[in-house]
């Protein structure tokens, strides 16, 4: 008897993981293309146009370039940590996507009905935060191990920034967890089904508007994106933590950043915008596919907003960033938490 | 060998190895990384005991927050390599044997006190997040609040000590 027959669940999981990984890498590549294109149009340029129609083959060209570039290791780096950092970043970014459910249905893998999620944990939100909270080490250790001024400054900034905004992010989300009464991503989505007054969907973005605002701001800071990209700030720090990285190790940081953006957008969709919930119509096959389509469409809106914000806002100054996080965002999130729990307690009694 | 036992041996071994490496490393950052590995392996061990909430919090608080501060401080102070010292005669002839005896004793008593089927069966994994919340805010609400006040005082003390003029 082969392993395939004795451990069908294990192999179904492996197959799903491989498929998801492949899709994630495709999304990451085309997200970079989309960003370049959109930012170019915001700035009245064309963006990538030469490689394929509308530059559609640009991501593949970029990937090949990264693979064939010379892989340099500067003198005086701490070799172990220098090599560890980019792959730690990438591994954590990729692992976190495994917790995201993409729809309510199941797919057939190796003859097994298998849900559209790799790990459906009862502590889904917490596990996701646990994984993202480790992401800071990739950046911080890269900055330290490069043995160079600018990366060290970038690494220092990132560890302070991520620690500060992680607090605000977690506190903003607790409001939703209180209302939903669960940490499981699937049941959080399901608790948002139905409508108010017949036409307003019961998404948590409406009762938890403050929480959503706090989450999305903190999430942009957590993923090191403009206007909070202080750890890599090209104009001040050359490239920040990844200055001394070249070739595939740089690509690992790059992919990790985009994969994190996708995860954060997925989580925003699940927590605040009803995940895969949406109008269902048409024949049976369409009804089976629609939830995932809604989910991906909502995620796309967030990814668009990411690029839109990057294209329109200038970078924060470092002291502004810290003051904003600690003196405004965190108190706001705590106030939101207090009001939410007060209302829930009053309703319950 | 069951999967639980295999996982226990893997993560337990990892925790012990990383803890030894924490002491032996000469570069402070390497020690910090070893400590992070210890924290994460401990979280995995908590998961094997079906304490999923504790496991997640262990990673978020210890590995994700406190250790980031450690790394931050090491980077900020740019702490260099430590000098290796030879063990003093006292440490070598009294410390090592006594330490070994103490470890053995602890291991023996923990082994005796552990029930046979302590590890959780992965097919019957019961989450306990709700129970922890309920206990914390009903039964143990006074100690919980007292602890938080204690921590608050510690934070205030740190701020007062570092800021000369407020």
CSV table of C-alpha atoms in Angstrom, one decimal:
chain,number,residue,atom,x,y,z
A,1,UNK,CA,0.0,0.0,0.0
A,2,UNK,CA,1.4,3.3,-1.0
A,3,UNK,CA,1.7,6.4,1.1
A,4,UNK,CA,-0.7,8.1,-1.2
A,5,UNK,CA,-3.5,5.7,-0.2
A,6,UNK,CA,-2.8,5.6,3.5
A,7,UNK,CA,-2.4,9.4,4.0
A,8,UNK,CA,-4.9,11.0,1.7
A,9,UNK,CA,-5.5,14.0,3.9
A,10,UNK,CA,-1.8,14.7,4.1
A,11,UNK,CA,-1.3,14.5,0.4
A,12,UNK,CA,-4.4,16.6,-0.3
A,13,UNK,CA,-3.0,19.3,2.0
A,14,UNK,CA,0.4,19.2,0.3
A,15,UNK,CA,-1.2,19.5,-3.1
A,16,UNK,CA,-3.4,22.4,-2.0
A,17,UNK,CA,-0.3,24.1,-0.5
A,18,UNK,CA,1.6,23.7,-3.7
A,19,UNK,CA,-1.2,25.1,-5.7
A,20,UNK,CA,-1.7,28.0,-3.4
A,21,UNK,CA,2.0,28.8,-3.3
A,22,UNK,CA,2.1,28.8,-7.1
A,23,UNK,CA,-0.9,31.1,-7.3
A,24,UNK,CA,0.5,33.4,-4.6
A,25,UNK,CA,3.8,33.8,-6.5
A,26,UNK,CA,1.9,34.6,-9.7
A,27,UNK,CA,-0.2,37.2,-7.8
A,28,UNK,CA,3.0,38.7,-6.3
A,29,UNK,CA,4.6,39.0,-9.7
A,30,UNK,CA,1.5,40.6,-11.3
A,31,UNK,CA,1.0,42.8,-8.2
A,32,UNK,CA,4.4,44.3,-9.0
A,33,UNK,CA,3.4,44.8,-12.6
A,34,UNK,CA,0.0,46.3,-11.5
A,35,UNK,CA,1.7,48.7,-9.1
A,36,UNK,CA,4.2,49.9,-11.6
A,37,UNK,CA,1.5,50.4,-14.2
A,38,UNK,CA,-0.9,52.2,-11.8
A,39,UNK,CA,1.7,54.5,-10.2
A,40,UNK,CA,2.9,55.3,-13.8
A,41,UNK,CA,-0.6,56.3,-14.8
A,42,UNK,CA,-1.0,58.4,-11.6
A,43,UNK,CA,2.1,60.2,-12.6
A,44,UNK,CA,1.1,60.5,-16.3
A,45,UNK,CA,3.6,57.9,-17.5
A,46,UNK,CA,3.1,54.6,-19.4
A,47,UNK,CA,4.9,52.2,-17.1
A,48,UNK,CA,6.2,48.9,-18.4
A,49,UNK,CA,5.2,48.7,-22.1
A,50,UNK,CA,7.9,46.8,-24.0
A,51,UNK,CA,7.9,43.3,-22.7
A,52,UNK,CA,4.7,41.7,-24.1
A,53,UNK,CA,1.4,43.6,-24.7
A,54,UNK,CA,1.2,46.4,-22.1
A,55,UNK,CA,4.2,45.0,-20.4
A,56,UNK,CA,2.3,41.9,-19.3
A,57,UNK,CA,5.4,39.7,-19.5
A,58,UNK,CA,7.5,42.1,-17.4
A,59,UNK,CA,7.1,40.0,-14.1
A,60,UNK,CA,8.6,37.0,-15.9
A,61,UNK,CA,11.5,39.1,-17.2
A,62,UNK,CA,12.0,40.5,-13.8
A,63,UNK,CA,12.0,37.1,-12.2
A,64,UNK,CA,14.6,35.8,-14.7
A,65,UNK,CA,16.7,38.8,-14.1
A,66,UNK,CA,16.7,38.3,-10.4
A,67,UNK,CA,17.8,34.7,-10.9
A,68,UNK,CA,20.6,35.4,-13.2
A,69,UNK,CA,22.1,38.4,-11.5
A,70,UNK,CA,25.4,38.0,-9.6
A,71,UNK,CA,24.7,37.0,-6.0
A,72,UNK,CA,27.1,39.2,-4.0
A,73,UNK,CA,28.0,38.9,-0.3
A,74,UNK,CA,29.6,42.0,1.0
A,75,UNK,CA,32.8,41.6,3.2
A,76,UNK,CA,32.2,41.8,6.9
A,77,UNK,CA,28.7,40.5,7.0
A,78,UNK,CA,27.5,38.0,9.6
A,79,UNK,CA,27.0,35.2,7.1
A,80,UNK,CA,24.5,33.0,9.0
A,81,UNK,CA,22.2,35.9,9.8
A,82,UNK,CA,22.7,37.6,6.5
A,83,UNK,CA,21.5,34.5,4.6
A,84,UNK,CA,18.8,33.7,7.2
A,85,UNK,CA,17.0,37.1,7.1
A,86,UNK,CA,15.6,37.1,3.5
A,87,UNK,CA,14.4,33.6,3.6
A,88,UNK,CA,12.8,34.0,7.1
A,89,UNK,CA,10.9,37.0,5.7
A,90,UNK,CA,9.7,35.0,2.7
A,91,UNK,CA,8.8,31.9,4.6
A,92,UNK,CA,6.7,33.7,7.2
A,93,UNK,CA,5.0,35.7,4.5
A,94,UNK,CA,4.1,32.6,2.6
A,95,UNK,CA,3.0,30.6,5.6
A,96,UNK,CA,0.5,33.2,6.8
A,97,UNK,CA,-1.5,32.8,3.6
A,98,UNK,CA,-2.2,29.2,4.5
A,99,UNK,CA,-4.6,30.4,7.2
A,100,UNK,CA,-6.8,32.4,4.9
A,101,UNK,CA,-10.1,30.7,3.8
A,102,UNK,CA,-11.0,31.6,0.2
A,103,UNK,CA,-14.6,30.5,0.2
A,104,UNK,CA,-17.3,28.5,2.0
A,105,UNK,CA,-17.3,25.5,-0.4
A,106,UNK,CA,-15.0,22.6,-0.9
A,107,UNK,CA,-12.9,21.3,-3.7
A,108,UNK,CA,-12.2,17.8,-4.7
A,109,UNK,CA,-8.5,16.9,-4.2
A,110,UNK,CA,-7.4,13.2,-4.7
A,111,UNK,CA,-11.0,12.2,-4.4
A,112,UNK,CA,-11.4,13.9,-1.0
A,113,UNK,CA,-13.7,16.8,-0.3
A,114,UNK,CA,-11.4,19.5,1.0
A,115,UNK,CA,-12.2,23.0,2.2
A,116,UNK,CA,-10.8,26.1,0.5
A,117,UNK,CA,-8.3,26.7,3.2
A,118,UNK,CA,-5.1,24.9,4.2
A,119,UNK,CA,-5.3,25.4,8.0
A,120,UNK,CA,-8.7,26.1,9.4
A,121,UNK,CA,-7.6,26.9,13.0
A,122,UNK,CA,-9.9,27.8,15.9
A,123,UNK,CA,-7.5,30.6,16.8
A,124,UNK,CA,-7.1,31.7,13.2
A,125,UNK,CA,-6.7,35.5,13.9
A,126,UNK,CA,-4.3,34.9,16.7
A,127,UNK,CA,-2.2,32.5,14.7
A,128,UNK,CA,-2.1,35.0,11.9
A,129,UNK,CA,-0.9,37.7,14.2
A,130,UNK,CA,1.6,35.4,15.7
A,131,UNK,CA,3.2,34.7,12.3
A,132,UNK,CA,3.2,38.3,11.2
A,133,UNK,CA,4.7,39.4,14.5
A,134,UNK,CA,7.7,37.3,13.7
A,135,UNK,CA,8.1,39.0,10.3
A,136,UNK,CA,9.9,41.9,11.8
A,137,UNK,CA,13.0,39.7,12.4
A,138,UNK,CA,13.6,39.4,8.7
A,139,UNK,CA,14.0,43.2,8.3
A,140,UNK,CA,15.7,43.8,11.6
A,141,UNK,CA,18.3,41.0,11.2
A,142,UNK,CA,19.0,41.9,7.6
A,143,UNK,CA,19.7,45.5,8.8
A,144,UNK,CA,22.0,44.3,11.5
A,145,UNK,CA,23.9,41.5,9.7
A,146,UNK,CA,24.8,43.7,6.6
A,147,UNK,CA,27.4,45.5,8.7
A,148,UNK,CA,26.7,48.8,7.1
A,149,UNK,CA,25.3,52.1,8.2
A,150,UNK,CA,22.1,52.5,6.2
A,151,UNK,CA,20.8,49.0,6.6
A,152,UNK,CA,21.4,49.2,10.4
A,153,UNK,CA,19.3,52.4,10.6
A,154,UNK,CA,16.6,50.8,8.5
A,155,UNK,CA,16.6,47.7,10.7
A,156,UNK,CA,16.4,49.8,13.9
A,157,UNK,CA,13.5,51.8,12.4
A,158,UNK,CA,11.6,48.8,11.3
A,159,UNK,CA,11.8,47.0,14.7
A,160,UNK,CA,10.5,50.1,16.5
A,161,UNK,CA,7.9,50.8,13.9
A,162,UNK,CA,6.5,47.3,13.6
A,163,UNK,CA,6.4,46.9,17.4
A,164,UNK,CA,4.4,50.1,17.7
A,165,UNK,CA,1.9,49.5,15.0
A,166,UNK,CA,1.4,45.9,15.8
A,167,UNK,CA,-0.2,47.0,19.1
A,168,UNK,CA,-2.5,49.4,17.3
A,169,UNK,CA,-3.4,46.7,14.7
A,170,UNK,CA,-4.2,44.0,17.3
A,171,UNK,CA,-6.3,46.4,19.4
A,172,UNK,CA,-8.3,47.6,16.3
A,173,UNK,CA,-9.2,44.0,15.5
A,174,UNK,CA,-10.3,43.0,19.0
A,175,UNK,CA,-13.6,45.0,18.4
A,176,UNK,CA,-14.5,42.7,15.6
A,177,UNK,CA,-13.6,39.6,17.6
A,178,UNK,CA,-15.8,40.8,20.4
A,179,UNK,CA,-18.8,41.3,18.1
A,180,UNK,CA,-18.2,38.0,16.3
A,181,UNK,CA,-17.4,36.0,19.4
A,182,UNK,CA,-14.9,33.9,17.7
A,183,UNK,CA,-11.3,33.7,16.6
A,184,UNK,CA,-11.9,31.4,13.7
A,185,UNK,CA,-11.8,33.3,10.3
A,186,UNK,CA,-14.5,31.1,8.8
A,187,UNK,CA,-17.0,31.7,11.6
A,188,UNK,CA,-16.2,35.4,11.6
A,189,UNK,CA,-17.2,35.6,7.9
A,190,UNK,CA,-20.3,33.5,8.5
A,191,UNK,CA,-21.4,35.8,11.4
A,192,UNK,CA,-21.6,38.7,8.9
A,193,UNK,CA,-24.3,37.2,6.7
A,194,UNK,CA,-27.6,38.9,6.4
A,195,UNK,CA,-28.6,42.5,6.0
A,196,UNK,CA,-29.7,45.6,8.0
A,197,UNK,CA,-33.0,47.2,6.7
A,198,UNK,CA,-32.9,44.8,3.8
A,199,UNK,CA,-30.1,46.4,1.8
A,200,UNK,CA,-27.1,47.2,4.0
A,201,UNK,CA,-24.9,44.1,4.3
A,202,UNK,CA,-24.1,43.2,7.9
A,203,UNK,CA,-20.4,43.7,7.4
A,204,UNK,CA,-18.4,44.7,10.4
A,205,UNK,CA,-17.0,47.7,8.7
A,206,UNK,CA,-20.2,49.6,9.6
A,207,UNK,CA,-20.3,49.1,13.3
A,208,UNK,CA,-16.5,48.9,13.5
A,209,UNK,CA,-15.6,51.8,11.3
A,210,UNK,CA,-13.0,53.2,13.8
A,211,UNK,CA,-11.5,49.7,14.1
A,212,UNK,CA,-11.3,49.3,10.4
A,213,UNK,CA,-9.6,52.7,10.0
A,214,UNK,CA,-7.1,51.8,12.7
A,215,UNK,CA,-6.5,48.3,11.2
A,216,UNK,CA,-5.9,49.6,7.7
A,217,UNK,CA,-3.5,52.3,8.7
A,218,UNK,CA,-1.6,50.0,11.1
A,219,UNK,CA,-1.5,47.3,8.4
A,220,UNK,CA,0.1,49.6,5.8
A,221,UNK,CA,2.7,50.4,8.5
A,222,UNK,CA,3.2,46.7,9.3
A,223,UNK,CA,3.8,45.9,5.6
A,224,UNK,CA,6.4,48.8,5.3
A,225,UNK,CA,4.5,50.4,2.5
A,226,UNK,CA,4.3,54.1,1.7
A,227,UNK,CA,3.6,56.4,3.5
A,228,UNK,CA,5.2,54.3,6.2
A,229,UNK,CA,8.1,52.8,4.3
A,230,UNK,CA,10.7,54.3,6.7
A,231,UNK,CA,12.8,51.1,7.0
A,232,UNK,CA,13.7,51.3,3.3
A,233,UNK,CA,13.1,55.0,2.5
A,234,UNK,CA,15.1,55.3,-0.7
A,235,UNK,CA,15.7,59.0,-0.5
A,236,UNK,CA,17.2,58.9,3.1
A,237,UNK,CA,18.6,55.4,3.5
A,238,UNK,CA,19.5,54.3,-0.1
A,239,UNK,CA,17.4,51.2,0.3
A,240,UNK,CA,17.3,50.7,4.0
A,241,UNK,CA,17.5,47.2,5.3
A,242,UNK,CA,18.0,45.6,1.9
A,243,UNK,CA,20.7,47.9,0.6
A,244,UNK,CA,23.4,45.2,0.7
A,245,UNK,CA,21.3,42.5,-0.8
A,246,UNK,CA,21.4,41.5,-4.4
A,247,UNK,CA,20.0,38.9,-6.8
A,248,UNK,CA,17.7,36.3,-5.4
A,249,UNK,CA,18.1,37.4,-1.7
A,250,UNK,CA,16.7,40.8,-2.7
A,251,UNK,CA,13.9,39.1,-4.6
A,252,UNK,CA,13.0,37.2,-1.4
A,253,UNK,CA,12.5,40.4,0.5
A,254,UNK,CA,10.5,41.8,-2.5
A,255,UNK,CA,8.2,38.8,-2.7
A,256,UNK,CA,7.7,38.8,1.1
A,257,UNK,CA,6.6,42.4,1.0
A,258,UNK,CA,4.0,41.8,-1.7
A,259,UNK,CA,2.8,38.5,-0.2
A,260,UNK,CA,2.3,40.3,3.1
A,261,UNK,CA,0.2,42.9,1.3
A,262,UNK,CA,-2.0,40.1,-0.1
A,263,UNK,CA,-2.4,38.5,3.4
A,264,UNK,CA,-3.2,41.8,5.0
A,265,UNK,CA,-5.8,42.6,2.3
A,266,UNK,CA,-7.3,39.1,2.7
A,267,UNK,CA,-7.6,39.7,6.5
A,268,UNK,CA,-9.2,43.1,6.0
A,269,UNK,CA,-11.8,41.5,3.7
A,270,UNK,CA,-12.5,38.7,6.1
A,271,UNK,CA,-12.8,40.8,9.2
A,272,UNK,CA,-14.5,43.9,7.9
A,273,UNK,CA,-16.1,43.2,4.5
A,274,UNK,CA,-17.8,39.9,4.9
A,275,UNK,CA,-15.2,37.8,3.2
A,276,UNK,CA,-16.8,35.8,0.4
A,277,UNK,CA,-20.3,36.9,1.2
A,278,UNK,CA,-22.1,38.6,-1.7
A,279,UNK,CA,-25.1,38.2,-4.0
A,280,UNK,CA,-25.5,34.7,-5.4
A,281,UNK,CA,-27.3,34.0,-8.7
A,282,UNK,CA,-27.3,32.0,-11.9
A,283,UNK,CA,-26.8,28.3,-12.5
A,284,UNK,CA,-25.3,25.9,-9.9
A,285,UNK,CA,-21.7,26.1,-11.2
A,286,UNK,CA,-21.8,29.9,-11.0
A,287,UNK,CA,-23.2,29.8,-7.5
A,288,UNK,CA,-20.3,27.6,-6.5
A,289,UNK,CA,-17.7,29.9,-7.9
A,290,UNK,CA,-19.2,33.3,-7.0
A,291,UNK,CA,-18.2,33.4,-3.3
A,292,UNK,CA,-14.5,33.0,-4.2
A,293,UNK,CA,-14.9,35.6,-7.0
A,294,UNK,CA,-16.4,38.1,-4.5
A,295,UNK,CA,-13.6,37.4,-2.1
A,296,UNK,CA,-10.9,38.0,-4.6
A,297,UNK,CA,-12.7,41.1,-5.9
A,298,UNK,CA,-12.7,42.6,-2.4
A,299,UNK,CA,-9.1,41.7,-1.9
A,300,UNK,CA,-8.3,43.4,-5.2
A,301,UNK,CA,-10.0,46.6,-4.0
A,302,UNK,CA,-7.6,46.7,-1.1
A,303,UNK,CA,-4.6,46.0,-3.2
A,304,UNK,CA,-5.6,48.8,-5.5
A,305,UNK,CA,-6.0,51.1,-2.5
A,306,UNK,CA,-2.5,50.1,-1.4
A,307,UNK,CA,-1.0,51.3,-4.7
A,308,UNK,CA,-3.3,54.3,-4.9
A,309,UNK,CA,-2.1,55.5,-1.4
A,310,UNK,CA,1.5,54.9,-2.5
A,311,UNK,CA,1.0,56.9,-5.6
A,312,UNK,CA,-0.6,59.9,-3.8
A,313,UNK,CA,0.9,60.3,-0.3
A,314,UNK,CA,4.3,61.5,0.7
A,315,UNK,CA,6.4,59.7,3.3
A,316,UNK,CA,6.0,60.4,7.0
A,317,UNK,CA,9.0,61.7,9.0
A,318,UNK,CA,10.2,59.2,11.6
A,319,UNK,CA,9.2,61.2,14.7
A,320,UNK,CA,5.8,61.9,13.1
A,321,UNK,CA,5.4,58.2,12.5
A,322,UNK,CA,6.1,57.3,16.1
A,323,UNK,CA,4.0,60.1,17.6
A,324,UNK,CA,1.1,59.1,15.3
A,325,UNK,CA,1.3,55.5,16.3
A,326,UNK,CA,1.5,55.9,20.0
A,327,UNK,CA,-0.4,59.1,20.7
A,328,UNK,CA,-3.2,58.8,18.2
A,329,UNK,CA,-3.7,55.4,16.7
A,330,UNK,CA,-3.3,53.3,19.8
A,331,UNK,CA,-5.5,55.5,22.1
A,332,UNK,CA,-8.1,55.5,19.3
A,333,UNK,CA,-8.1,51.7,19.0
A,334,UNK,CA,-8.4,51.4,22.8
A,335,UNK,CA,-11.3,53.8,22.9
A,336,UNK,CA,-13.0,51.8,20.2
A,337,UNK,CA,-12.4,48.6,22.2
A,338,UNK,CA,-13.9,50.2,25.4
A,339,UNK,CA,-17.0,51.5,23.6
A,340,UNK,CA,-17.6,48.2,21.8
A,341,UNK,CA,-17.3,46.1,24.9
A,342,UNK,CA,-19.6,48.6,26.8
A,343,UNK,CA,-22.3,48.3,24.1
A,344,UNK,CA,-22.0,44.5,24.1
A,345,UNK,CA,-22.2,44.4,27.9
A,346,UNK,CA,-25.2,46.6,28.0
A,347,UNK,CA,-27.0,44.5,25.3
A,348,UNK,CA,-26.2,41.3,27.1
A,349,UNK,CA,-27.6,42.5,30.5
B,1,UNK,CA,5.9,6.1,17.5
B,2,UNK,CA,2.8,8.3,17.5
B,3,UNK,CA,2.9,11.7,15.8
B,4,UNK,CA,2.5,13.5,19.1
B,5,UNK,CA,5.5,11.9,20.6
B,6,UNK,CA,7.6,12.5,17.5
B,7,UNK,CA,6.6,16.2,17.5
B,8,UNK,CA,7.3,16.4,21.2
B,9,UNK,CA,10.8,15.0,20.7
B,10,UNK,CA,11.5,17.3,17.8
B,11,UNK,CA,10.4,20.5,19.5
B,12,UNK,CA,11.7,19.5,22.9
B,13,UNK,CA,15.0,18.7,21.4
B,14,UNK,CA,15.0,22.0,19.5
B,15,UNK,CA,14.2,23.9,22.6
B,16,UNK,CA,17.0,22.3,24.6
B,17,UNK,CA,19.5,22.7,21.7
B,18,UNK,CA,18.6,26.3,21.2
B,19,UNK,CA,18.8,27.0,25.0
B,20,UNK,CA,22.4,25.5,25.1
B,21,UNK,CA,23.3,27.5,22.0
B,22,UNK,CA,21.9,30.7,23.7
B,23,UNK,CA,24.5,30.3,26.4
B,24,UNK,CA,27.4,29.2,24.2
B,25,UNK,CA,27.1,31.9,21.4
B,26,UNK,CA,29.5,34.7,21.7
B,27,UNK,CA,27.7,37.2,19.5
B,28,UNK,CA,24.7,38.7,21.4
B,29,UNK,CA,22.4,38.7,18.3
B,30,UNK,CA,23.1,35.0,17.8
B,31,UNK,CA,22.1,34.4,21.5
B,32,UNK,CA,18.9,36.4,20.9
B,33,UNK,CA,18.0,34.3,17.8
B,34,UNK,CA,18.6,31.2,19.9
B,35,UNK,CA,16.2,32.5,22.5
B,36,UNK,CA,13.6,33.2,19.8
B,37,UNK,CA,13.9,29.6,18.7
B,38,UNK,CA,13.4,28.4,22.3
B,39,UNK,CA,10.2,30.6,22.5
B,40,UNK,CA,8.8,29.2,19.3
B,41,UNK,CA,9.6,25.6,20.2
B,42,UNK,CA,7.9,26.1,23.6
B,43,UNK,CA,4.8,27.4,21.8
B,44,UNK,CA,4.8,24.2,19.7
B,45,UNK,CA,5.0,22.2,23.0
B,46,UNK,CA,2.0,24.2,24.4
B,47,UNK,CA,0.1,23.3,21.2
B,48,UNK,CA,0.8,19.6,21.9
B,49,UNK,CA,-0.9,20.1,25.3
B,50,UNK,CA,-4.0,21.6,23.5
B,51,UNK,CA,-3.2,25.1,24.9
B,52,UNK,CA,-3.6,26.8,21.6
B,53,UNK,CA,-4.3,30.3,23.1
B,54,UNK,CA,-1.2,30.1,25.3
B,55,UNK,CA,0.8,29.0,22.3
B,56,UNK,CA,-0.3,31.9,20.1
B,57,UNK,CA,0.2,34.4,22.9
B,58,UNK,CA,3.6,32.9,23.7
B,59,UNK,CA,4.7,33.7,20.1
B,60,UNK,CA,3.0,37.1,19.9
B,61,UNK,CA,4.2,38.4,23.3
B,62,UNK,CA,7.6,36.7,23.8
B,63,UNK,CA,8.9,36.0,20.4
B,64,UNK,CA,7.1,38.8,18.6
B,65,UNK,CA,7.3,41.7,21.1
B,66,UNK,CA,9.8,41.2,23.9
B,67,UNK,CA,12.5,39.6,21.8
B,68,UNK,CA,12.1,42.4,19.2
B,69,UNK,CA,13.0,44.8,22.0
B,70,UNK,CA,16.0,42.6,23.0
B,71,UNK,CA,17.2,42.6,19.4
B,72,UNK,CA,16.5,46.4,19.1
B,73,UNK,CA,18.6,47.1,22.2
B,74,UNK,CA,21.5,44.9,21.0
B,75,UNK,CA,21.4,46.6,17.6
B,76,UNK,CA,21.2,50.1,19.2
B,77,UNK,CA,24.1,49.5,21.6
B,78,UNK,CA,26.0,47.7,18.9
B,79,UNK,CA,27.1,45.1,21.5
B,80,UNK,CA,30.2,43.3,20.3
B,81,UNK,CA,31.5,39.8,20.8
B,82,UNK,CA,31.8,38.5,24.3
B,83,UNK,CA,35.1,37.3,25.7
B,84,UNK,CA,35.1,33.7,26.6
B,85,UNK,CA,36.2,33.0,30.2
B,86,UNK,CA,37.6,29.7,31.4
B,87,UNK,CA,35.4,28.3,34.1
B,88,UNK,CA,36.7,29.1,37.6
B,89,UNK,CA,37.7,26.2,39.8
B,90,UNK,CA,34.7,26.6,42.0
B,91,UNK,CA,32.3,26.5,39.0
B,92,UNK,CA,34.0,23.5,37.5
B,93,UNK,CA,34.2,21.2,40.6
B,94,UNK,CA,31.2,22.3,42.6
B,95,UNK,CA,28.9,24.1,40.1
B,96,UNK,CA,28.7,21.6,37.3
B,97,UNK,CA,28.0,18.5,39.5
B,98,UNK,CA,25.4,20.4,41.6
B,99,UNK,CA,23.8,21.7,38.4
B,100,UNK,CA,23.6,18.2,36.9
B,101,UNK,CA,22.1,16.8,40.1
B,102,UNK,CA,19.5,19.6,40.3
B,103,UNK,CA,18.5,19.1,36.6
B,104,UNK,CA,18.2,15.3,37.1
B,105,UNK,CA,16.1,15.7,40.2
B,106,UNK,CA,13.7,18.2,38.5
B,107,UNK,CA,13.4,15.9,35.5
B,108,UNK,CA,12.6,12.9,37.7
B,109,UNK,CA,9.9,14.7,39.7
B,110,UNK,CA,8.3,16.2,36.6
B,111,UNK,CA,8.4,12.8,35.0
B,112,UNK,CA,6.7,11.2,38.0
B,113,UNK,CA,4.0,14.0,38.2
B,114,UNK,CA,3.0,13.8,34.5
B,115,UNK,CA,0.0,11.6,33.7
B,116,UNK,CA,0.4,9.0,31.0
B,117,UNK,CA,-1.8,10.5,28.3
B,118,UNK,CA,-0.7,14.1,28.7
B,119,UNK,CA,-0.2,14.9,25.0
B,120,UNK,CA,-3.4,15.8,23.1
B,121,UNK,CA,-4.8,13.6,20.5
B,122,UNK,CA,-4.7,15.6,17.2
B,123,UNK,CA,-8.0,14.1,16.2
B,124,UNK,CA,-9.8,15.4,19.3
B,125,UNK,CA,-8.3,18.8,19.6
B,126,UNK,CA,-10.4,20.9,22.1
B,127,UNK,CA,-9.7,24.6,21.9
B,128,UNK,CA,-9.8,26.4,25.3
B,129,UNK,CA,-9.7,30.1,24.4
B,130,UNK,CA,-13.2,30.7,25.7
B,131,UNK,CA,-12.5,28.8,29.0
B,132,UNK,CA,-9.4,30.9,29.6
B,133,UNK,CA,-11.3,34.1,29.0
B,134,UNK,CA,-14.1,33.1,31.3
B,135,UNK,CA,-11.8,32.0,34.1
B,136,UNK,CA,-9.6,35.0,33.8
B,137,UNK,CA,-12.5,37.5,34.1
B,138,UNK,CA,-14.7,35.7,36.5
B,139,UNK,CA,-12.7,33.6,38.9
B,140,UNK,CA,-9.3,35.3,38.7
B,141,UNK,CA,-10.4,38.9,38.0
B,142,UNK,CA,-8.8,40.3,41.2
B,143,UNK,CA,-5.3,38.8,40.7
B,144,UNK,CA,-5.6,39.7,37.0
B,145,UNK,CA,-6.3,43.3,37.7
B,146,UNK,CA,-3.7,43.5,40.5
B,147,UNK,CA,-1.1,42.2,38.1
B,148,UNK,CA,-2.0,44.8,35.5
B,149,UNK,CA,-1.7,47.6,38.0
B,150,UNK,CA,1.7,46.2,39.1
B,151,UNK,CA,2.8,46.2,35.4
B,152,UNK,CA,1.5,49.8,35.0
B,153,UNK,CA,3.5,50.9,38.1
B,154,UNK,CA,6.6,49.3,36.6
B,155,UNK,CA,6.1,51.2,33.3
B,156,UNK,CA,5.6,54.5,35.1
B,157,UNK,CA,8.7,53.8,37.1
B,158,UNK,CA,10.7,53.2,34.0
B,159,UNK,CA,9.5,56.4,32.4
B,160,UNK,CA,10.2,58.4,35.6
B,161,UNK,CA,13.7,56.9,35.8
B,162,UNK,CA,14.7,57.7,32.2
B,163,UNK,CA,13.2,61.1,31.9
B,164,UNK,CA,15.1,63.5,34.1
B,165,UNK,CA,12.6,66.3,33.9
B,166,UNK,CA,8.9,65.6,33.2
